[in-house]
Coordinates of C-alpha atoms in Angstrom, one line a residue:
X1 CA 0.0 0.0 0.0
X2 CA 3.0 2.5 0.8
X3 CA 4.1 1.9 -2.8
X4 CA 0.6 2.6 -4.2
X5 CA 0.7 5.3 -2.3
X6 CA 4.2 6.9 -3.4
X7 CA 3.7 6.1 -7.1
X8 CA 0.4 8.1 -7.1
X9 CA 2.2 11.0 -5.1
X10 CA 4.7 10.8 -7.8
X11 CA 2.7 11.1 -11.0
X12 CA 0.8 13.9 -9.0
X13 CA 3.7 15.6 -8.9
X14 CA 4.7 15.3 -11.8
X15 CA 1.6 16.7 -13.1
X16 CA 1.6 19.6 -11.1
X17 CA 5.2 20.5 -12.6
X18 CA 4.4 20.2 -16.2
X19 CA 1.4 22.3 -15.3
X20 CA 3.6 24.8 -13.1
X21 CA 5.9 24.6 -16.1
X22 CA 2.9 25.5 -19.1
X23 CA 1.9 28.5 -16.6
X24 CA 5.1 30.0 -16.2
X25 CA 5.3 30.2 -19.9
X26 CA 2.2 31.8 -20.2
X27 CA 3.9 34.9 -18.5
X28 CA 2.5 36.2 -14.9
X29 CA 1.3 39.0 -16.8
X30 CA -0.8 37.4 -18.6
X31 CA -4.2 37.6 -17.2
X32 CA -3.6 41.6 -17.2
X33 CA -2.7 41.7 -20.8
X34 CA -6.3 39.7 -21.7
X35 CA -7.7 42.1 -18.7
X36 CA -6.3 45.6 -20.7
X37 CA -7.3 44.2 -24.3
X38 CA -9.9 46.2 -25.8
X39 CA -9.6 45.0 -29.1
X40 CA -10.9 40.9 -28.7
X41 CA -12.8 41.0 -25.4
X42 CA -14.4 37.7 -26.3
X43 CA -11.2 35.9 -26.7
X44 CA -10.3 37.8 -22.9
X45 CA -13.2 36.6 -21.1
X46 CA -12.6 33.1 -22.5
X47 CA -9.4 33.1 -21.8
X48 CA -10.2 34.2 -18.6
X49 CA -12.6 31.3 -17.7
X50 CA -9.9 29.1 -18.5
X51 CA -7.8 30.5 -16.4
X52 CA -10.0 29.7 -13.7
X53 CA -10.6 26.5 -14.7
X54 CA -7.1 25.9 -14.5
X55 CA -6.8 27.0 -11.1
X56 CA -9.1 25.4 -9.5
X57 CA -8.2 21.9 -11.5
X58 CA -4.5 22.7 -9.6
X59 CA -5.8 23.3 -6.4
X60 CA -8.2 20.6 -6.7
X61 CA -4.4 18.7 -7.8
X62 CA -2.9 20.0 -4.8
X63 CA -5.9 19.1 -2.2
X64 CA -5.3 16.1 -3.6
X65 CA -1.3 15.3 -3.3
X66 CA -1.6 16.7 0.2
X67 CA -4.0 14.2 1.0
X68 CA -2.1 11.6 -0.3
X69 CA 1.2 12.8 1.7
X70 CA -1.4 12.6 4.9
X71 CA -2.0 9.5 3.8
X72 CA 1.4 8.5 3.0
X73 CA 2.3 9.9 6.6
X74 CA 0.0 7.9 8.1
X75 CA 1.0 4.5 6.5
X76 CA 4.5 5.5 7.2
X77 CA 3.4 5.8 11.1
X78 CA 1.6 2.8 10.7
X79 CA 4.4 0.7 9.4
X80 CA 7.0 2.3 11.9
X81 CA 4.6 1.2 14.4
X82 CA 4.0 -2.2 13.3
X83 CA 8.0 -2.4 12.6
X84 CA 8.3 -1.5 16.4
X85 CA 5.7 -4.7 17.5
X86 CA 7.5 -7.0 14.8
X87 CA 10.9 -5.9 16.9
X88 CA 9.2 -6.5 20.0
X89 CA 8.1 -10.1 18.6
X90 CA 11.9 -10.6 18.0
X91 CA 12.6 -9.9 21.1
X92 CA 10.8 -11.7 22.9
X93 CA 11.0 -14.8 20.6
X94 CA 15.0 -14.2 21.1
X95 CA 14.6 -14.5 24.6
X96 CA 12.2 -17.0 24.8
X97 CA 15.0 -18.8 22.6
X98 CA 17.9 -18.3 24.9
X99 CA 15.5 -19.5 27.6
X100 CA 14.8 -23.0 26.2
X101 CA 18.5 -23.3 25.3
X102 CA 19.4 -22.8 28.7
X103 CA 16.5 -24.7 30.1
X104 CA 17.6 -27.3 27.7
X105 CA 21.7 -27.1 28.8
X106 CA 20.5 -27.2 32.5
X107 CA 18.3 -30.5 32.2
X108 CA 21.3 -31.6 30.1
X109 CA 23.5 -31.2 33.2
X110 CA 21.0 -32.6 35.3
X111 CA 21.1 -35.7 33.6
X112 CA 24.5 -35.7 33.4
X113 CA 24.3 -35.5 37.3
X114 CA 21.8 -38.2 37.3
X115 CA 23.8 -40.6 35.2
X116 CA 26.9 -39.6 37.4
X117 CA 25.3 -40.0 40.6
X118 CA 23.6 -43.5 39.4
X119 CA 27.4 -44.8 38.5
X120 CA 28.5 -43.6 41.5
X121 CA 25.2 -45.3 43.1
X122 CA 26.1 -48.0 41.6
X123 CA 30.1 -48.5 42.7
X124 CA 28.5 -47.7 46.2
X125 CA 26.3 -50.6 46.0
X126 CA 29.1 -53.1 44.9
X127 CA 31.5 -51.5 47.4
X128 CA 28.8 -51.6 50.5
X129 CA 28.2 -55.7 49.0
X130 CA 31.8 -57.0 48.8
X131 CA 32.3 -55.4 52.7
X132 CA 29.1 -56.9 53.7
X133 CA 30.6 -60.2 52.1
X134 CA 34.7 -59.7 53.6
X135 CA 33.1 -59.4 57.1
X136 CA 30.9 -62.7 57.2
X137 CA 33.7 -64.3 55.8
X138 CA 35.8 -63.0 58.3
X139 CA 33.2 -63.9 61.6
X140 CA 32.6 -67.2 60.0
X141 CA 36.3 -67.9 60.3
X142 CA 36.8 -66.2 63.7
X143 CA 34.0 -68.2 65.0
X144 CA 35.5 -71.4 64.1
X145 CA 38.5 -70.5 65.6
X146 CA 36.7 -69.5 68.7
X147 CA 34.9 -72.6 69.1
X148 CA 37.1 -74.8 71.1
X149 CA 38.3 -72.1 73.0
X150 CA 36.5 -72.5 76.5
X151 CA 34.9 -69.1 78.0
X152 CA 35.9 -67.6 81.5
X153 CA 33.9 -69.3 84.5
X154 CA 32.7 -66.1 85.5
X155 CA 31.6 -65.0 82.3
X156 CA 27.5 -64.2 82.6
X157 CA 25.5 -65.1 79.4
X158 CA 25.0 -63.1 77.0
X159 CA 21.4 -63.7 76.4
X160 CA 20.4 -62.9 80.2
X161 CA 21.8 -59.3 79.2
X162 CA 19.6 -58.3 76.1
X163 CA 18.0 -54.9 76.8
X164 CA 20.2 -54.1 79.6
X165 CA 23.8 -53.3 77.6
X166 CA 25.3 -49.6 78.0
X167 CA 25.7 -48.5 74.8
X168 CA 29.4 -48.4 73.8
X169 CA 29.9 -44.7 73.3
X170 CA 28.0 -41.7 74.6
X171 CA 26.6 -39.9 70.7
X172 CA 23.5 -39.4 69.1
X173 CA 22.1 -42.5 66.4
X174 CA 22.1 -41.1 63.1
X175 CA 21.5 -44.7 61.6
X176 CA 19.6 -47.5 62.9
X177 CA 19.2 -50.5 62.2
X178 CA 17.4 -52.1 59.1
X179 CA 16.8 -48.7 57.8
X180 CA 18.0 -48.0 54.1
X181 CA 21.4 -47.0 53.1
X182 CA 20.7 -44.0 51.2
X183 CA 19.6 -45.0 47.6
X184 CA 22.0 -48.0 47.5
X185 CA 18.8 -51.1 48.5
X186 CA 21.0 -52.2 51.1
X187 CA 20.1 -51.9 55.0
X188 CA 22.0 -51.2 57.8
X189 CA 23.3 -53.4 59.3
X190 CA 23.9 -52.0 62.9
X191 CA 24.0 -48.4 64.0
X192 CA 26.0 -44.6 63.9
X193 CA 26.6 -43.1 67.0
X194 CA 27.5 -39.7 65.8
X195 CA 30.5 -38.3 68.7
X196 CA 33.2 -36.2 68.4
X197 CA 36.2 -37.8 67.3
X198 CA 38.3 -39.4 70.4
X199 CA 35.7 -40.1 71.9
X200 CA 36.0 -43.5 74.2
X201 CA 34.4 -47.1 73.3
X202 CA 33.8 -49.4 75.5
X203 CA 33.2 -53.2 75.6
X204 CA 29.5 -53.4 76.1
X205 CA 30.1 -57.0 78.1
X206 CA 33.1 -59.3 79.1
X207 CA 34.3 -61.0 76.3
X208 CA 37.6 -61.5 74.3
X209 CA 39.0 -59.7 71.6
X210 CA 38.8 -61.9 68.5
X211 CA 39.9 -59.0 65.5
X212 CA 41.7 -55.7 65.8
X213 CA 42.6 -54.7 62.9
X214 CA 42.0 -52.5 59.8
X215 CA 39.1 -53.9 57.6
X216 CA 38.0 -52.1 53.8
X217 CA 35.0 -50.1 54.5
X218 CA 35.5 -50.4 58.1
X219 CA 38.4 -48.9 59.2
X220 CA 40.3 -49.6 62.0
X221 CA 37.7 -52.5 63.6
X222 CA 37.2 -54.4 66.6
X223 CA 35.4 -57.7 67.3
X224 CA 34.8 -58.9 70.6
X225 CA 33.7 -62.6 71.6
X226 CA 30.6 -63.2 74.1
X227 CA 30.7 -66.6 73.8
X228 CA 27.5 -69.0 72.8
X229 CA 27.7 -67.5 69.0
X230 CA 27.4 -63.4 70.5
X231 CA 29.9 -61.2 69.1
X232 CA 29.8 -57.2 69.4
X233 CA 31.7 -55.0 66.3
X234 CA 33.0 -51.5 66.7
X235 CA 33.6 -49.6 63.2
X236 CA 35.7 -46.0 62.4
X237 CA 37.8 -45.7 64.9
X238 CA 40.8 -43.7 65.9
X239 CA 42.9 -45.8 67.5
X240 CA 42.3 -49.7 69.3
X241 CA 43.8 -50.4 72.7
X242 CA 43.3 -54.4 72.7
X243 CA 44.5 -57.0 70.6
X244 CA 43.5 -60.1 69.6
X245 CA 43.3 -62.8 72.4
X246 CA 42.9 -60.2 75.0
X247 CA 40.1 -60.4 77.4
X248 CA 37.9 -57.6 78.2
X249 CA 35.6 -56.5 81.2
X250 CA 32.3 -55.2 80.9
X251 CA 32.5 -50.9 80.3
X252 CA 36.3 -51.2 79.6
X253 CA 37.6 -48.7 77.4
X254 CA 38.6 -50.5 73.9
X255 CA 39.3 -48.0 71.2
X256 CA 38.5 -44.6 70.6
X257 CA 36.2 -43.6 68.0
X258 CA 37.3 -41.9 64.6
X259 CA 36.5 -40.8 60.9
X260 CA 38.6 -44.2 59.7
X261 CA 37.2 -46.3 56.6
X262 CA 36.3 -43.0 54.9
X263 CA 33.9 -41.7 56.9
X264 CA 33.4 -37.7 56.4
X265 CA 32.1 -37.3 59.8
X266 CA 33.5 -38.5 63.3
X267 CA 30.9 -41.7 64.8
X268 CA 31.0 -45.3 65.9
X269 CA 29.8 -48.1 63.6
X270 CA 28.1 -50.8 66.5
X271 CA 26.7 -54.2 65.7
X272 CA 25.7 -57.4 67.5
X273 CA 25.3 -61.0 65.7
X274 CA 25.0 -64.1 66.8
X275 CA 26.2 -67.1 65.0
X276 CA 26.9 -64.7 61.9
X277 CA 23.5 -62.9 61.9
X278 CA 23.0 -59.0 63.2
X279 CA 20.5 -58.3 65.5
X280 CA 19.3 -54.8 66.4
X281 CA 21.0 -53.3 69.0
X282 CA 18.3 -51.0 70.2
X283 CA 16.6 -53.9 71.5
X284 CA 19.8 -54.9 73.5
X285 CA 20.7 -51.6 74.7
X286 CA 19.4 -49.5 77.1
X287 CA 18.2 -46.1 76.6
X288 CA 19.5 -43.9 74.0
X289 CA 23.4 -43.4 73.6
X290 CA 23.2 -40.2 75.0
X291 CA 22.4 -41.0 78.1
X292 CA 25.0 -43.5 78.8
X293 CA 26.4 -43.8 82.2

């Protein structure tokens, strides 16, 4: 429409030129001369009457080319307008376009995360299997060596103490028993007594000291012997006072606890089995940790 427009305003213009053109030849004296002739005052008033006619046709030209300029104006507003919604558009659809590539680079890195975290899921679950695996073979072998070995006379069963055991470190549980091991499907297998590290184990009954030693996904680990198939396992610690073959008294100080094993945080790993197989410790224990005497 703008080129409609413009070509129209052209050939009006052009028009108005040739005409400006033919009227300027006709001398500006013109209408005066026909005006003064006395001689053909026919051929004056004609020419006269032309004269008008030609004016008004121009100014009728001229109404006209301003109109289309006030048109032509008003298109051009129009487009510059439009042009300004058309670069808003773009604008926005740019930005909605860096948005969905970033959206789509961030769920990109997510699932790079995901996959990363599932291998690393994954190696946890193998790792937390093969030490699950080491240390029943390890008490099966300890308890056959323990079997013809006779027990002290004064040594009170173990079964007459279950719910009355101190628990081996003063802490706070931040893992019990048969709960899940993060996302790795295993369970726990014992419990975490959360303490600052140094702090002191102790045996939680009379027994003797059947492994001290480091153990993968352990760390520096001690096993003591209850006798009739009861053993009691103490995980992470810093350092272990006893060695194997060594009897211990009930509440005597054993080891203190640690980050060993590669543990980020300070806390004592606890279990009780009997003939190989763990059983909670809460229900052997009592009270909380905490409030250990």
């Amino acid at each position: 429409r703008q080129n409609e427009q413009a070509l129209v305003l052209q050939k009006q213009r052009r028009h108005i030129a040739s005409e400006a053109r033919v009227a300027y030849a006709m001398g500006r004296q013109q209408q005066v001369k026909l005006l003064l002739n006395q001689e053909q005052p026919s051929v004056a008033g004609r020419m006269l009457t032309y004269f008008g006619y030609f004016s008004r046709a121009r100014m009728v030209q001229i109404d006209s080319i301003h109109a289309t300029m006030e048109a032509l104006r008003e298109t051009e507003a129009s487009i510059q307008g439009k042009t300004r919604i058309l670069g808003g558009l773009h604008d926005r659809r740019q930005s909605a376009s860096e948005r969905l590539r970033e959206k789509k680079q961030a769920r990109k890195q997510v699932l790079v995360q995901i996959n990363s975290e599932l291998q690393n899921q994954s190696g946890e679950l193998r790792r937390l299997g093969e030490n699950e695996k080491q240390l029943q073979k390890l008490l099966a072998s300890l308890q056959e060596l323990l079997a013809d070995i006779p027990a002290e006379l004064s040594q009170q069963p173990f079964r007459s103490l279950k719910g009355k055991l101190h628990w081996p470190a003063r802490g706070r549980l931040t893992a019990r028993f048969g709960n899940r091991r993060g996302s790795s499907g295993l369970v726990w297998q014992g419990v975490m007594i959360s303490a600052p590290e140094g702090t002191r184990v102790r045996a939680v009954s009379q027994g003797r000291v059947a492994f001290a030693d480091w153990m993968r996904g352990f760390g520096l680990l001690l096993i003591i012997d209850h006798g009739e198939g009861y053993m009691s396992l103490y995980g992470h610690n810093q350092a272990l006072y006893k060695e194997v073959g060594e009897w211990v008294d009930t509440g005597e100080v054993v080891a203190t606890l640690g980050t060993s094993g590669g543990q980020t945080r300070s806390g004592l790993y606890f279990e009780l089995r009997h003939n190989g197989r763990p059983v909670n410790p809460v229900r052997w224990c009592a009270g909380e940790p905490a409030s250990r005497s």
